[in-house]
Tab-separated table of C-alpha atoms in Angstrom:
chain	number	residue	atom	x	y	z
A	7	UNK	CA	163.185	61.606	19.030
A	8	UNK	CA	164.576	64.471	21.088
A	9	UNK	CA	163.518	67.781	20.538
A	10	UNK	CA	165.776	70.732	21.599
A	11	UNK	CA	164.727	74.220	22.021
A	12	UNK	CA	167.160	76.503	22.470
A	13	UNK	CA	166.527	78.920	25.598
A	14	UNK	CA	168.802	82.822	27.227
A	15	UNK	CA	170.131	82.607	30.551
A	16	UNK	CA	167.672	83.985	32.188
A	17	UNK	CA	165.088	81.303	30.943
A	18	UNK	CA	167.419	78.522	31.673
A	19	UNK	CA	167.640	79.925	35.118
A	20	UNK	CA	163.642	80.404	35.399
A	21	UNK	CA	163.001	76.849	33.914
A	22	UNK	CA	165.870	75.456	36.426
A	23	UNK	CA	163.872	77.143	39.484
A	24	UNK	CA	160.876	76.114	37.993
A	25	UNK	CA	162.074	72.298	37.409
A	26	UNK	CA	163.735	72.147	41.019
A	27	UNK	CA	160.239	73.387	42.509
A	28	UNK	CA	158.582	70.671	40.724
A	29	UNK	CA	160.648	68.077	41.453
A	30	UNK	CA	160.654	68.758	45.270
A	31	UNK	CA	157.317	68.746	45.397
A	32	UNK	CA	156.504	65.822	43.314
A	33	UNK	CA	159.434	64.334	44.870
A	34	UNK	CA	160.072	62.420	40.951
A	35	UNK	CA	161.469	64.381	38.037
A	36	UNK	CA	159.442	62.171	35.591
A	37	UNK	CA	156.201	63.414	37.566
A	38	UNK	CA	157.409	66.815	37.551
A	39	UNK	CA	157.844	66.904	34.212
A	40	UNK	CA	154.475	65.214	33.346
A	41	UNK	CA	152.957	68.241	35.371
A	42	UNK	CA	155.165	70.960	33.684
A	43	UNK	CA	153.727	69.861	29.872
A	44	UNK	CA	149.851	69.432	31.648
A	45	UNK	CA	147.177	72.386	31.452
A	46	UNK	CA	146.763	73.662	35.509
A	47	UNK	CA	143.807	75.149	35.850
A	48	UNK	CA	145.017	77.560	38.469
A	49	UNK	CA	147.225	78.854	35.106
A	50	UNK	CA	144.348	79.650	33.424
A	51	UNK	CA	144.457	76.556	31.674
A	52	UNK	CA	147.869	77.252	30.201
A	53	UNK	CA	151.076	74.485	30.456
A	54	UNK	CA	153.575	75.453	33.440
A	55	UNK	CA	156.631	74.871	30.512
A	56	UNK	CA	154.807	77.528	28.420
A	57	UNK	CA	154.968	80.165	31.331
A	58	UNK	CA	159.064	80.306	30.904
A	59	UNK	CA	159.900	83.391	28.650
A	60	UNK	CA	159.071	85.927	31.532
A	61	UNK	CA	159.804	86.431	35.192
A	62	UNK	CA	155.927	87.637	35.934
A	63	UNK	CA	155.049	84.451	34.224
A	64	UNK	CA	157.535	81.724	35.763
A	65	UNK	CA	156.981	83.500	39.221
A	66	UNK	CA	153.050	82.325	38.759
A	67	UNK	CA	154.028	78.973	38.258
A	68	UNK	CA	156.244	78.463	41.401
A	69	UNK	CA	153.426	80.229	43.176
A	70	UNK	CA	150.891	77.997	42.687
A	71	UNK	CA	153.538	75.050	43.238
A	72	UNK	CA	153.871	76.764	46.424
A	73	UNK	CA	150.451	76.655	46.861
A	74	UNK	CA	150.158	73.042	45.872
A	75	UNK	CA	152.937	72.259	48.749
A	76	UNK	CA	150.274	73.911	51.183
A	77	UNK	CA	147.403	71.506	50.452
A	78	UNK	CA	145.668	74.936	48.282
A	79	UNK	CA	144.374	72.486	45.285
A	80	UNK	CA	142.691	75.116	43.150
């Protein structure tokens, strides 16, 4: 079963950043999505998906994918 959530503009635009990140870095949108709905510990334990509602917050997820591009593991 498919579960919809309903999201504004500007989270659709933060979660499309967010997903294109991903999937150039994992260079496989299943992988990226694995990672998106996984606890990163870098987040404070929290799931990148979760981080969506707010700028601040999305802006810390494509920073440490950013990091993650640069070989910075932790």
């Amino acid at each position: 079963m498919i579960s919809l959530i309903k999201l504004d503009d500007d989270e659709s635009e933060r979660y499309t950043k967010v997903l294109i990140s991903a999937v150039q870095f994992f260079e496989n949108e299943k992988e990226a999505l694995l990672w998106l709905k996984t606890s990163v510990k870098a987040l404070g334990g929290r799931l990148p998906i979760d981080m969506l509602s707010t700028d601040k917050d999305a802006e810390m997820v494509l920073n440490v994918i950013g990091r993650l591009e640069h070989g910075i593991f932790n």
